[in-house]
Amino acid sequence: MNYELVIGLETHVELSTESKIFCSCGGHSAAKEPNDCVCPACSGMPGMLPVMNKHVVELAVTAGLMLNCDINRYTTFDKKNYYYPDLPCAYQITQLNHPICTNGCVNLKTSAGARDIRIKQIHMEEDAGKLVHGGKYSYVDFNRTSVPLIEIVTQPDFRSAEEVVTYLNKLKSMFRSGGISECEEGAMRCDVNISVRPEGSEEFGVRTEIKNMSSFEAIEKAIRYEAQRHMDALEFDTEELVQETRRFDDASGKTFAMRNKETEADYRYFPDANLMPIIIDDEWLEKIKANKPAAVDEKAEDYRLAGISDKEIDMLISNNKISKLLDDIVAMGANAKDGAAWILTDCAGILRKDGKTLNDLVITAEKLYAVIKMVDNGDISRNAGKKILIAVVEQGVDPVTYCKEQGLDKKFDVSAIEAVVDKAIAENPQSVEDFKNGKVKALQALFGACMKELKGAGDPAVIKTLLEAKLK
Ligand code: ADP
Ligand code: MG
Ligand code: ZN
């Protein structure tokens, strides 16, 4: 018999916030050493109360908008109770009754064509800590405790492993470009719910849930293994399928039963009376909408129309900081294609010399645009612009002041260049003679002498034109 695969995903994403969800400890990626981002609140000391981080709500709403969800204007938190050493309060603050977003939809383009995956809901919650096992002891690290997460729950709409991976890649690129999460390894974790059913059947089969997967490669392998196990069970009666939670073992490529599926009642959920309901009014929602970056596909399309290459678009789309810098200078008046070159070629080149990448770039849109504007206005040559950019990127100088101090603007001045050209001609009679006798290369020597005198800041086109005119 032919079987159809049915998959639903629960994806946890760590949000890129400055601080944790209910206290002012540093957020995801702030920690350097175990337990150095911990306070009485997030380590569960008696009497400490949670204070909601407003930015978490804004990022969750932004994610909901990107995934075409309804944004619920009234949203509340609940306590999910269970004991584990990495959970200091013995409950997790999450959302059960009134999640922040519901009823979304994501369009996927795979080899099987375009498909819509329905999003059941997105809710906000806090992460748990981490246990570290070593030798005789186990250690607990609370750095991750109370780091904000959103959990995105889909309907059981996936029909293949390929669709799952396409979906996860799409979420990743959207969330990166939207400043929601960098989605590094481990910051995006999935629970994969799987069942199979005879092709054509309307009813769902028994599902199992594979917990806590973060590598896309492993997710694909786990789905293939688990689907085969289900099909064998149905086809050959190899075992009885039960609804349960399983884990995937990467080494053997197999899944193993962990525990029977727990139910809602097991967690004794109840409303968290320490946190007020959050009301998202029109004004706040409009503000979040206005700040929402264009959806990835839309944005890539805009860049493509501006003449930016596919390779550059990939670099921009995967780096929110850089694409925002470009969007900002374009808003100030820079040409998008030219601006992309200034950032992705020039700035990246300057950083590369010191073994750094664009992630290390520190420059304001104002300063970068000031450099570009001087070049575009013809105040300075592009070469001089590059020199100024180096000083801006490396020392944070003010570009206009620096340009004046270094006299880089004067070097573009035609009369200043003319004097240099005259000097080069006067000091190199042999080259002049050679040129007149038809040696084209001699012009290169004179040109080099001018560039040397101008310390590379002169506009090559202007020098060439003046040289040729004078020699004739
Ligand atoms: P629970 O509350 O038990 O976790 P949910 O209704 O929240 O159940 O569903 C959890 C996930 O399991 C969702 O992503 C959903 O799409 C998926 N799911 C539900 N039923 C099935 C099924 N029969 N096969 C595969 N996935 C399923
Ligand atoms: Mg669930
Ligand atoms: Zn804290």
PDB file of C-alpha atoms and ligand atoms in Angstrom, residues 20 23 25 38-39 42, ligand 3:
ATOM      1  CA  LYS A  20      15.699  38.251  29.119  1.00  0.00           C
ATOM      2  CA  CYS A  23      14.240  40.396  34.116  1.00  0.00           C
ATOM      3  CA  CYS A  25      19.766  40.006  32.710  1.00  0.00           C
ATOM      4  CA  VAL A  38      21.625  35.270  36.290  1.00  0.00           C
ATOM      5  CA  CYS A  39      19.710  37.310  38.884  1.00  0.00           C
ATOM      6  CA  CYS A  42      15.516  34.247  36.733  1.00  0.00           C
TER       7      CYS A  42
HETATM    8 ZN    ZN B   3      17.717  37.527  35.517  1.00  0.00          ZN
END
